DNA sequence: ACTATCCGTAGAAACGTTTCGATAAACCGT
DNA sequence: ACGGTTTATCGAAACGTTTCTACGGATAGT
């Protein structure tokens, strides 16, 4: 592999001159710089990333950690992240799995973005203590080296429940997320508050784990409830809503949007292709990513960071209809 | 940041002893090794990745390059890749975008897996010439440092067309992919061959770009054709099939599975949620990833690599029905 | 013409590891 | 008790950069 040394001897200058020339320092005259540059090109020189990282103590890399690679909104989120990072000359690296956690303390990146339930809070705080910059997207953490971009879960869940209530549905079921999920806890809390505000409304909470299977599993109980009249179901994310619709369609003779009214959360791509179209809560995943990137870069560069929040909107769908009285 | 030196002075041994001890060399007695280990733990030592990379000239990292992060089957593919790599102590890093290409010559990984149209063949061959190990998933390249895991596109496309023909459909439309896509070229070639084998069958080729919009765009022409009797449409991937169904459903009074029979390719998750369910060609994306990882590791370790191929199967769906005669 | 200033380049140390070869102490058999 | 062998540890070089400081020669000012 051709190194800076090879260029130095080919150009009959010292390696420091080569380094300065290639990095565009004004210590070197334009002529020598050009000469060195063309020799470098000719030899096909590419700087060694590891050496540069070691010496400069910076990587120009940001790591994003995901629980898995199959999330339905990762595409947009990562797009937003990457755009923003690239504008500032950083590269994005996506990681998943416990094994890769170690890359943070190994200083493989200048900062990391976390949307990964396999990190415990204490683990993240430990990294922050050691000086690593983090932006967390799936929890709230109080630390000088940690910031977050919050989804407005409260507003979203309130919107969802009020949409159901607004259709004349007073019997509400909510299918929850894993206890460990911050988003799930926040959404469920808002659900309770919204229902409590309506004296005539009732709420039943069903357990769930943010996956299709838990939506499906909630099916029997919901079908039972629906026998006594229309029921409005808020699944705390779209995947569960889809699982529930699956159950209702294949295992019961109930009709979605008439007997069982379903609304989800996240507006994943699938939602718009469901028949009937799934009502859901939407927010800009790109913006979420872009803000996360912006915050992280500010931290890395030592600029002040302001708290950001992503707003939500209701997407209507035929999975929620007017309650027939 | 605590380094091997700090441990050395804390333990009153040389840095080489620390290095040997921490790496489990048998040059060091168990007692000192344990002592050093516990001091390292106490100080919270984590090795510096850059330094190790530089010295060892290996990274234990594999990069996978994707055109974007939104592909519908990336989740499974990456899962297969990651599992296999982790079993062998390698970490996976996902990259996208032209900017990140440079990580290959910069020796940021021990090898790379390419499923990314933004790489030109010549670019990849250039890296291979410089000794970088590659596995390509979206093309075929002849080079000692390049291997591929091939999808059986020919078999899949043949299966799809024969399924349509088998339902009594003799007027076939095929919605193609970008000219630059290897998969698209292979599939289309097989389509032509299959249709030609049936003297009474006719084929019309429509342009496409593997995205939903091109499926939608093919809609008018297909609707026109369907006015003269049922037509079988093979969209070279599921996304286009979904776009086409969208058009037919919203812009025409034709019925899918009766007037227009649609089959896709890839069996993305969405396919099973379409109404009617989309017929498609399925193959194991996990296995695809696992084989790619296995090949790359063999190359890195200098073991012989055998050519692999992923097999396909037909998934029936109501989007293709019996042609009413 | 002589010192002071500046400018372009060179030398060398450092970043944090790994690993080869050297060294000194302990062991063994005779 | 002695040379020879083994054993545990150490010293130093190297990986490929960056960057501080030093240096020598040219230019400029008086």
XYZ file of C-alpha atoms (C1' of nucleotides) in Angstrom:
710
model
C 0.000 0.000 0.000
C 1.332 3.384 -0.946
C 1.861 5.724 1.970
C 2.887 9.269 2.495
C 6.456 8.050 2.697
C 6.424 6.710 -0.839
C 5.196 10.032 -2.080
C 7.891 11.818 -0.104
C 10.682 9.822 -1.642
C 9.167 10.019 -5.111
C 8.896 13.796 -4.799
C 12.215 14.122 -2.951
C 10.696 16.044 -0.092
C 10.065 15.203 3.532
C 6.949 13.437 4.712
C 5.857 16.502 6.610
C 5.903 18.478 3.402
C 3.741 15.854 1.780
C 1.307 15.912 4.637
C 1.041 19.686 4.568
C 0.704 19.735 0.802
C -2.021 17.102 0.717
C -3.961 18.826 3.429
C -3.804 22.133 1.646
C -1.686 24.005 4.158
C -0.440 27.402 3.047
C 2.988 26.656 4.406
C 3.799 24.990 1.118
C 4.207 26.849 -2.165
C 1.571 26.195 -4.719
C 4.019 24.665 -7.170
C 5.379 22.041 -4.807
C 1.906 21.342 -3.507
C 0.657 20.719 -7.028
C 3.636 18.593 -7.849
C 3.115 16.483 -4.741
C -0.589 16.216 -5.389
C -0.055 14.898 -8.879
C 2.514 12.382 -7.703
C 0.057 11.231 -5.059
C -2.660 10.837 -7.647
C -0.327 8.983 -9.922
C 0.619 6.518 -7.228
C -3.020 6.119 -6.277
C -2.460 7.294 -2.748
C -5.356 7.072 -0.306
C -4.772 8.123 3.295
C -4.944 5.423 5.921
C -8.002 6.047 8.001
C -6.728 4.268 11.093
C -3.536 6.301 11.198
C -5.367 9.525 10.784
C -7.899 8.600 13.449
C -5.167 7.680 15.836
C -3.225 10.847 15.398
C -6.025 13.351 15.080
C -8.192 11.777 17.721
C -11.225 12.297 15.594
C -12.940 10.063 13.119
C -15.405 12.226 11.215
C -17.771 9.332 11.721
C -21.077 9.113 13.502
C -22.527 5.784 14.553
C -26.227 5.128 14.725
C -27.385 2.155 16.738
C -30.624 0.380 15.949
C -32.296 -2.509 17.729
C -32.491 -4.331 14.422
C -32.396 -3.514 10.742
C -36.010 -4.227 10.020
C -37.782 -1.240 11.518
C -40.252 0.224 9.118
C -39.286 3.807 9.487
C -35.535 3.447 9.621
C -35.267 4.263 5.944
C -36.545 7.784 6.327
C -34.852 8.365 9.638
C -31.481 7.335 8.289
C -32.012 9.413 5.196
C -32.517 12.505 7.298
C -29.515 11.671 9.408
C -27.219 11.004 6.525
C -28.137 14.128 4.618
C -27.421 16.341 7.550
C -24.182 14.587 8.467
C -22.850 14.580 4.946
C -23.461 18.290 4.644
C -20.981 18.686 7.455
C -18.482 16.196 6.098
C -19.291 13.418 8.487
C -20.024 9.877 7.448
C -22.754 7.755 8.911
C -22.301 4.200 10.064
C -25.188 1.975 11.057
C -24.714 -0.683 13.717
C -26.904 -3.195 15.428
C -26.438 -5.830 18.076
C -24.885 -5.939 21.492
C -21.468 -6.813 20.150
C -21.150 -3.524 18.404
C -21.775 -1.455 21.518
C -18.090 -1.580 22.281
C -17.349 0.590 19.300
C -18.432 3.555 21.375
C -15.779 3.286 24.099
C -13.243 2.163 21.506
C -13.622 5.617 19.999
C -14.709 4.356 16.627
C -16.897 7.456 16.181
C -16.988 11.061 17.231
C -20.488 10.551 18.526
C -23.402 8.156 18.444
C -27.126 8.228 17.968
C -29.105 5.667 19.898
C -32.417 4.131 18.942
C -31.706 0.776 20.384
C -33.440 -0.949 23.231
C -30.427 -3.199 23.807
C -28.683 -0.307 25.556
C -29.462 0.100 29.223
C -29.653 3.634 30.548
C -26.724 3.018 32.864
C -24.603 1.794 30.017
C -25.228 4.966 28.063
C -24.599 7.163 31.070
C -21.338 5.311 31.560
C -20.218 6.210 28.064
C -21.314 9.779 28.576
C -19.269 9.902 31.763
C -16.224 8.901 29.816
C -16.781 11.815 27.487
C -18.612 10.236 24.590
C -21.274 12.363 22.940
C -24.675 10.788 22.516
C -28.072 11.649 21.144
C -30.794 9.313 22.328
C -34.001 8.864 20.407
C -35.756 6.296 22.511
C -35.448 7.624 26.051
C -34.743 10.697 28.125
C -31.431 11.026 29.922
C -30.046 13.848 32.001
C -26.351 14.303 31.262
C -24.073 16.957 29.869
C -22.950 14.622 27.103
C -26.408 13.364 26.184
C -29.178 15.073 24.288
C -32.429 13.872 22.809
C -34.895 14.659 20.099
C -38.264 13.962 21.544
C -41.268 12.723 19.696
C -44.362 14.424 20.901
C -45.828 11.178 22.140
C -48.278 12.860 24.400
C -49.775 14.974 21.647
C -49.867 12.009 19.262
C -51.581 9.652 21.631
C -54.043 12.336 22.629
C -54.810 12.980 18.982
C -55.411 9.311 18.398
C -57.718 8.813 21.348
C -59.619 11.990 20.646
C -60.109 10.892 17.082
C -61.753 7.713 18.307
C -63.824 9.565 20.881
C -64.771 12.124 18.276
C -66.320 9.406 16.154
C -68.670 8.599 18.946
C -66.647 5.670 20.203
C -66.683 5.622 23.983
C -65.367 2.150 24.633
C -61.640 2.409 24.081
C -59.030 -0.334 24.072
C -55.343 0.466 24.000
C -52.771 -2.117 23.000
C -49.533 -1.210 24.720
C -45.844 -1.564 24.071
C -43.088 -3.190 26.081
C -42.775 -1.829 29.590
C -39.183 -0.914 28.835
C -40.084 1.329 25.923
C -40.153 4.980 26.816
C -42.375 5.818 23.869
C -44.894 3.223 24.940
C -45.038 4.516 28.497
C -45.534 8.080 27.366
C -48.226 7.203 24.892
C -50.124 5.078 27.353
C -50.041 7.781 29.962
C -51.568 10.237 27.515
C -54.216 7.687 26.612
C -55.305 7.390 30.216
C -55.470 11.131 30.627
C -57.521 11.595 27.486
C -60.009 8.934 28.401
C -60.326 10.177 31.941
C -61.317 13.580 30.676
C -64.415 12.025 29.141
C -66.628 10.780 31.975
C -68.708 8.503 29.792
C -65.677 6.839 28.167
C -64.072 3.611 29.339
C -60.584 2.303 28.780
C -59.229 -1.198 28.658
C -55.464 -1.661 28.426
C -54.069 -4.702 26.689
C -50.426 -5.753 26.795
C -48.305 -5.656 23.673
C -44.732 -5.634 22.480
C -44.767 -3.356 19.436
C -44.805 -6.304 17.034
C -47.401 -7.768 14.755
C -47.847 -10.822 16.932
C -49.013 -8.809 19.920
C -51.632 -7.061 17.826
C -52.843 -10.419 16.678
C -52.800 -11.721 20.227
C -54.977 -8.856 21.397
C -57.539 -9.877 18.813
C -59.693 -12.305 20.834
C -60.229 -9.923 23.707
C -61.106 -7.121 21.346
C -63.481 -9.289 19.346
C -65.217 -10.191 22.572
C -65.587 -6.549 23.514
C -66.888 -5.723 20.062
C -69.795 -8.080 20.498
C -71.338 -5.559 22.846
C -71.041 -2.684 20.444
C -68.420 -0.820 18.459
C -65.053 -0.451 20.078
C -62.232 1.946 19.329
C -58.748 0.467 19.492
C -55.579 2.495 19.705
C -52.593 0.308 18.983
C -49.505 2.108 20.200
C -47.778 1.433 16.921
C -48.805 0.491 13.393
C -47.340 -2.968 13.412
C -49.619 -4.051 16.196
C -52.547 -2.395 14.446
C -51.786 -4.441 11.369
C -51.570 -7.624 13.406
C -54.914 -6.827 14.971
C -56.530 -6.144 11.600
C -55.137 -9.437 10.452
C -56.843 -11.224 13.295
C -60.147 -9.460 12.887
C -60.247 -10.117 9.174
C -59.212 -13.744 9.229
C -60.594 -15.012 12.520
C -63.830 -13.100 13.025
C -66.746 -11.835 11.023
C -66.403 -8.391 12.509
C -65.670 -5.511 10.224
C -62.911 -3.004 10.687
C -64.163 0.561 10.580
C -67.626 -0.525 11.687
C -67.402 -2.957 14.594
C -63.768 -2.517 15.419
C -62.197 0.882 14.825
C -58.424 0.797 14.700
C -55.847 3.531 14.820
C -52.091 3.027 14.934
C -49.019 5.167 15.439
C -45.997 5.923 13.222
C -47.581 5.969 9.765
C -45.316 3.285 8.383
C -45.458 2.696 4.665
C -47.628 -0.363 5.072
C -50.368 1.655 6.734
C -51.491 3.276 3.511
C -51.762 -0.034 1.719
C -53.953 -1.698 4.254
C -57.538 -2.301 3.239
C -59.182 -0.400 4.787
C -56.491 2.219 5.068
C -55.129 2.377 8.585
C -55.716 5.561 10.534
C -52.518 6.538 12.293
C -50.355 9.257 13.758
C -47.702 10.654 11.494
C -44.534 12.609 12.110
C -41.546 13.405 9.947
C -38.944 10.734 10.363
C -36.531 12.614 8.155
C -36.740 15.639 10.304
C -36.256 13.480 13.349
C -33.037 12.191 11.856
C -31.886 15.589 10.694
C -32.413 17.141 14.107
C -30.619 14.293 15.816
C -27.652 14.781 13.522
C -27.670 18.508 14.074
C -27.700 18.105 17.827
C -24.886 15.619 17.788
C -22.715 17.817 15.604
C -23.329 20.732 17.908
C -22.199 18.660 20.846
C -19.110 17.476 19.026
C -18.201 20.995 18.056
C -18.975 22.313 21.496
C -21.768 24.597 20.403
C -24.867 25.050 22.553
C -27.699 22.621 21.915
C -31.339 23.437 22.217
C -33.992 20.916 23.016
C -36.010 19.875 19.978
C -39.354 18.221 19.538
C -41.026 16.581 16.561
C -44.621 17.416 15.914
C -47.342 14.997 14.972
C -50.472 14.937 12.887
C -53.434 12.668 12.497
C -53.788 10.626 9.330
C -57.333 9.494 8.857
C -58.179 6.137 7.387
C -61.207 3.963 6.862
C -60.071 1.732 9.698
C -61.842 4.268 11.868
C -65.400 5.160 10.895
C -68.336 6.962 12.379
C -69.809 4.911 15.180
C -73.305 3.823 14.177
C -75.541 4.657 17.066
C -8.436 8.213 28.178
C -6.741 5.346 29.876
C -4.251 3.501 27.729
C -2.114 0.460 28.008
C 0.612 2.708 29.393
C -1.468 3.714 32.373
C -2.078 0.093 33.167
C 1.603 -0.662 32.792
C 2.628 1.946 35.301
C -0.189 1.042 37.676
C 0.861 -2.595 37.552
C 4.578 -1.793 37.463
C 5.189 -3.859 34.375
C 6.096 -2.963 30.821
C 3.516 -2.112 28.220
C 4.384 -5.207 26.264
C 3.524 -7.331 29.261
C 0.198 -5.592 29.514
C -0.499 -6.157 25.864
C 0.368 -9.839 26.083
C -1.650 -10.266 29.246
C -4.739 -8.561 27.877
C -4.597 -10.575 24.705
C -4.329 -13.820 26.588
C -0.844 -14.783 25.488
C 0.687 -17.742 27.322
C 3.970 -15.890 27.642
C 2.587 -14.326 30.791
C 1.960 -16.237 34.024
C -1.615 -16.601 35.027
C -1.150 -14.598 38.205
C 0.310 -11.508 36.576
C -2.166 -11.777 33.753
C -5.032 -11.807 36.220
C -3.546 -8.963 38.159
C -3.162 -6.876 35.030
C -6.629 -7.757 33.868
C -8.195 -6.618 37.084
C -6.247 -3.380 37.061
C -7.409 -2.806 33.511
C -11.003 -3.428 34.506
C -10.661 -1.145 37.450
C -9.330 1.684 35.333
C -12.039 1.064 32.772
C -9.593 0.376 30.003
C -10.930 -0.107 26.498
C -8.462 -0.657 23.671
C -8.188 2.062 21.073
C -9.581 0.701 17.866
C -7.634 3.004 15.587
C -4.320 2.032 17.107
C -5.074 -1.629 16.868
C -6.241 -1.306 13.287
C -3.131 0.566 12.353
C -0.766 -1.900 13.881
C -2.517 -5.157 13.067
C -3.554 -4.098 9.613
C -6.918 -5.666 10.144
C -10.168 -4.244 11.377
C -12.456 -7.210 12.091
C -15.057 -5.120 10.352
C -17.063 -5.786 7.236
C -18.794 -2.988 5.377
C -22.013 -3.474 3.480
C -22.958 -0.844 0.956
C -26.566 -0.207 0.044
C -28.010 2.183 -2.517
C -30.257 3.590 0.188
C -31.623 2.551 3.541
C -35.191 2.065 2.477
C -35.085 -1.188 0.560
C -37.810 -3.513 1.666
C -35.728 -6.594 2.050
C -32.649 -5.081 3.620
C -33.836 -6.058 7.066
C -33.674 -9.763 6.414
C -30.576 -9.551 4.307
C -28.684 -7.656 6.959
C -29.930 -10.013 9.608
C -28.440 -12.956 7.741
C -25.209 -11.089 7.190
C -24.832 -9.969 10.742
C -25.530 -13.367 12.260
C -22.908 -15.032 10.162
C -20.311 -12.313 10.699
C -20.825 -12.166 14.435
C -20.357 -15.913 14.696
C -16.863 -15.309 13.377
C -16.160 -12.283 15.525
C -16.579 -9.716 12.818
C -18.731 -6.651 13.137
C -20.980 -5.342 10.433
C -21.148 -1.744 9.341
C -23.778 -0.433 6.976
C -22.960 2.430 4.644
C -24.770 4.290 1.922
C -23.957 7.127 -0.391
C -21.104 7.949 -2.719
C -19.148 9.731 -0.035
C -18.704 6.570 1.914
C -17.160 4.663 -0.973
C -13.758 5.963 0.020
C -13.873 3.898 3.170
C -12.906 0.914 1.064
C -9.524 2.184 -0.141
C -8.939 3.815 3.221
C -8.906 0.307 4.657
C -11.755 0.926 7.037
C -12.839 -2.725 6.664
C -11.354 -6.098 5.963
C -13.833 -6.578 3.157
C -17.030 -5.201 1.722
C -20.347 -6.442 0.441
C -21.883 -4.465 -2.362
C -25.574 -4.086 -3.146
C -25.323 -0.568 -4.357
C -25.984 0.775 -7.794
C -23.882 3.862 -7.101
C -20.743 1.779 -7.625
C -19.591 1.434 -11.203
C -18.077 -1.884 -12.183
C -14.744 -0.237 -12.947
C -14.645 1.362 -9.559
C -15.107 -1.994 -7.864
C -12.528 -3.660 -10.078
C -10.148 -0.875 -9.154
C -10.544 -1.647 -5.475
C -10.143 -5.331 -6.157
C -6.926 -4.591 -8.036
C -5.578 -2.864 -4.980
C -6.230 -5.978 -2.971
C -9.569 -5.262 -1.369
C -11.908 -8.215 -0.972
C -15.428 -7.783 -2.259
C -18.635 -9.743 -2.538
C -21.083 -8.262 -5.014
C -24.783 -8.943 -4.811
C -26.056 -6.863 -7.682
C -23.775 -7.771 -10.563
C -21.299 -10.315 -11.850
C -17.609 -9.479 -11.892
C -14.635 -11.569 -12.891
C -11.758 -10.946 -10.521
C -9.684 -12.891 -8.026
C -10.733 -10.549 -5.234
C -14.415 -10.479 -6.113
C -17.083 -13.091 -5.576
C -20.833 -13.049 -5.845
C -23.904 -14.759 -4.522
C -26.281 -14.997 -7.390
C -30.016 -14.897 -7.205
C -31.546 -17.374 -9.561
C -33.213 -14.656 -11.583
C -33.721 -16.833 -14.566
C -35.565 -19.506 -12.636
C -37.640 -16.925 -10.796
C -38.722 -15.010 -13.849
C -39.514 -18.240 -15.654
C -41.610 -19.373 -12.707
C -43.511 -16.102 -12.745
C -44.254 -16.120 -16.453
C -45.191 -19.762 -16.464
C -47.555 -19.153 -13.597
C -49.352 -16.536 -15.667
C -49.363 -18.732 -18.759
C -50.550 -21.642 -16.674
C -53.646 -19.704 -15.702
C -54.584 -19.421 -19.334
C -53.216 -15.932 -19.742
C -51.544 -15.615 -23.103
C -51.188 -11.850 -23.338
C -48.254 -11.026 -21.145
C -46.913 -7.623 -20.169
C -43.619 -7.264 -18.371
C -42.705 -4.105 -16.499
C -38.934 -3.844 -16.513
C -36.250 -2.446 -14.285
C -33.529 0.098 -14.921
C -31.256 -0.832 -17.790
C -28.300 -0.632 -15.424
C -29.693 -3.265 -13.061
C -28.221 -6.677 -13.590
C -31.180 -8.397 -11.943
C -33.583 -6.616 -14.245
C -31.692 -7.618 -17.370
C -31.529 -11.234 -16.316
C -35.174 -11.424 -15.402
C -36.301 -9.790 -18.603
C -34.208 -12.134 -20.687
C -35.858 -15.110 -19.022
C -39.273 -13.575 -19.609
C -38.633 -13.349 -23.341
C -37.452 -16.918 -23.495
C -40.449 -18.228 -21.604
C -42.926 -16.399 -23.748
C -41.206 -17.398 -26.946
C -41.566 -21.023 -26.022
C -45.334 -20.598 -26.173
C -46.276 -19.862 -29.804
C -49.711 -18.505 -28.967
C -48.414 -16.161 -26.273
C -47.540 -12.509 -26.836
C -45.271 -10.241 -24.842
C -45.260 -6.526 -24.398
C -42.349 -4.946 -22.517
C -42.904 -1.759 -20.563
C -40.135 0.348 -19.095
C -39.737 0.657 -15.346
C -37.290 1.651 -12.669
C -38.000 -0.755 -9.799
C -40.026 1.846 -7.916
C -43.677 2.287 -7.187
C -44.004 5.221 -9.557
C -43.015 3.162 -12.588
C -45.610 0.541 -11.768
C -48.181 3.280 -11.571
C -46.925 4.780 -14.796
C -47.335 1.489 -16.606
C -50.981 1.466 -15.562
C -52.599 3.282 -18.508
C -51.023 1.076 -21.119
C -51.982 -2.038 -19.216
C -55.521 -0.844 -18.687
C -55.787 -0.266 -22.400
C -54.569 -3.760 -23.134
C -56.967 -5.214 -20.591
C -59.922 -3.822 -22.484
C -59.376 -6.508 -25.062
C -59.344 -9.318 -22.564
C -57.473 -10.445 -19.485
C -53.807 -9.663 -19.379
C -51.039 -11.133 -17.245
C -48.508 -8.651 -15.922
C -45.144 -9.590 -14.508
C -43.636 -6.666 -12.670
C -39.957 -7.329 -12.223
C -40.223 -6.413 -8.571
C -42.940 -6.097 -5.962
C -42.764 -2.357 -5.590
C -43.756 -1.826 -9.193
C -46.487 -4.417 -8.823
C -47.869 -2.469 -5.909
C -47.740 0.761 -7.860
C -49.574 -0.885 -10.712
C -52.269 -2.278 -8.408
C -52.646 1.193 -7.003
C -53.313 2.577 -10.440
C -55.724 -0.129 -11.453
C -57.672 0.192 -8.239
C -57.890 3.938 -8.104
C -57.954 4.971 -11.769
C -59.867 2.211 -13.540
C -62.826 -0.012 -12.969
C -60.806 -3.089 -13.865
C -60.351 -5.771 -11.289
C -57.081 -7.257 -10.252
C -57.071 -11.030 -10.456
C -59.802 -10.985 -13.088
C -59.028 -8.376 -15.758
C -55.470 -7.646 -14.810
C -53.396 -10.417 -13.302
C -50.311 -9.210 -11.491
C -47.273 -11.016 -10.208
C -44.226 -9.388 -8.651
C -40.780 -10.446 -7.528
C -39.018 -10.400 -4.140
C -41.895 -11.174 -1.786
C -41.436 -8.051 0.268
C -43.430 -7.812 3.454
C -45.998 -5.533 1.890
C -46.922 -8.167 -0.680
C -48.824 -10.294 1.796
C -50.869 -7.351 3.013
C -52.076 -6.252 -0.372
C -55.719 -6.859 -1.160
C -55.814 -9.057 -3.131
C -52.617 -10.691 -1.941
C -49.853 -10.161 -4.439
C -48.485 -13.235 -6.175
C -44.707 -13.056 -6.231
C -41.399 -14.865 -6.336
C -39.774 -15.544 -3.024
C -36.249 -16.383 -1.969
C -34.497 -16.372 1.364
C -32.951 -12.998 1.955
C -31.370 -14.203 5.163
C -29.638 -16.990 3.396
C -28.496 -14.559 0.759
C -26.868 -12.469 3.453
C -25.416 -15.440 5.271
C -23.828 -16.819 2.123
C -22.407 -13.434 1.213
C -20.831 -13.170 4.639
C -19.462 -16.664 4.421
C -17.893 -16.012 1.055
C -16.304 -12.798 2.187
C -14.841 -14.396 5.287
C -13.412 -17.180 3.179
C -11.746 -14.641 0.935
C -10.361 -12.718 3.868
C -8.987 -15.865 5.425
C -7.660 -17.090 2.110
C -9.793 -20.206 1.989
C -11.244 -21.393 -1.308
C -14.642 -19.990 -2.230
C -17.290 -21.847 -4.097
C -19.911 -20.190 -6.214
C -23.307 -20.042 -4.530
C -26.791 -19.512 -5.773
C -30.061 -18.720 -4.025
C -33.097 -20.673 -5.025
C -36.561 -19.308 -5.609
C -40.146 -20.362 -5.170
C -43.501 -19.134 -6.336
C -45.868 -17.548 -3.859
C -49.407 -17.605 -5.153
C -51.806 -14.772 -4.482
C -55.229 -13.651 -5.545
C -53.676 -10.983 -7.720
C -53.399 -13.778 -10.271
C -56.549 -15.766 -10.961
C -57.795 -18.261 -13.485
C -58.375 -16.545 -16.792
C -62.072 -16.596 -17.552
C -62.368 -17.760 -21.106
C 27.335 45.180 3.998
C 25.280 43.460 7.988
C 21.699 42.127 10.947
C 16.692 41.225 11.264
C 12.796 39.140 9.280
C 10.371 35.968 6.746
C 9.436 31.867 4.184
C 9.594 27.171 2.577
C 10.992 22.875 3.920
C 12.852 19.280 7.014
C 13.281 16.652 11.379
C 11.326 14.404 14.995
C 8.007 13.276 18.350
C 3.648 11.595 19.208
C -0.951 9.002 18.834
C -1.853 3.596 21.229
C -1.138 -0.587 19.938
C 1.454 -5.309 18.624
C 5.282 -8.227 18.384
C 10.186 -9.524 17.597
C 14.192 -10.296 19.797
C 16.845 -9.675 24.039
C 17.719 -10.324 28.906
C 17.895 -11.886 33.383
C 16.420 -15.105 36.678
C 15.188 -19.632 37.848
C 15.545 -24.381 37.025
C 17.637 -28.870 35.743
C 20.869 -32.690 35.492
C 25.334 -34.190 36.255
C 28.840 -25.820 41.451
C 28.505 -25.370 36.708
C 26.893 -24.735 31.900
C 22.642 -25.240 29.489
C 17.822 -24.740 28.998
C 13.637 -22.888 30.010
C 10.701 -19.213 31.619
C 8.788 -14.599 32.559
C 9.305 -10.106 31.493
C 11.141 -6.052 29.098
C 12.825 -2.750 25.387
C 12.267 -0.992 21.154
C 10.663 -0.686 16.623
C 6.901 -0.320 13.746
C 2.102 0.779 11.741
C 0.901 5.876 8.859
C -0.305 9.961 9.994
C -0.118 15.087 12.018
C 2.069 18.952 13.791
C 5.487 21.456 16.687
C 9.836 23.320 16.341
C 14.131 24.037 14.047
C 16.801 25.447 10.273
C 18.923 27.514 6.352
C 18.522 30.752 2.643
C 16.611 34.628 0.619
C 14.849 39.190 1.100
C 14.573 43.666 3.090
C 15.843 47.700 5.938
C 19.217 50.842 7.542
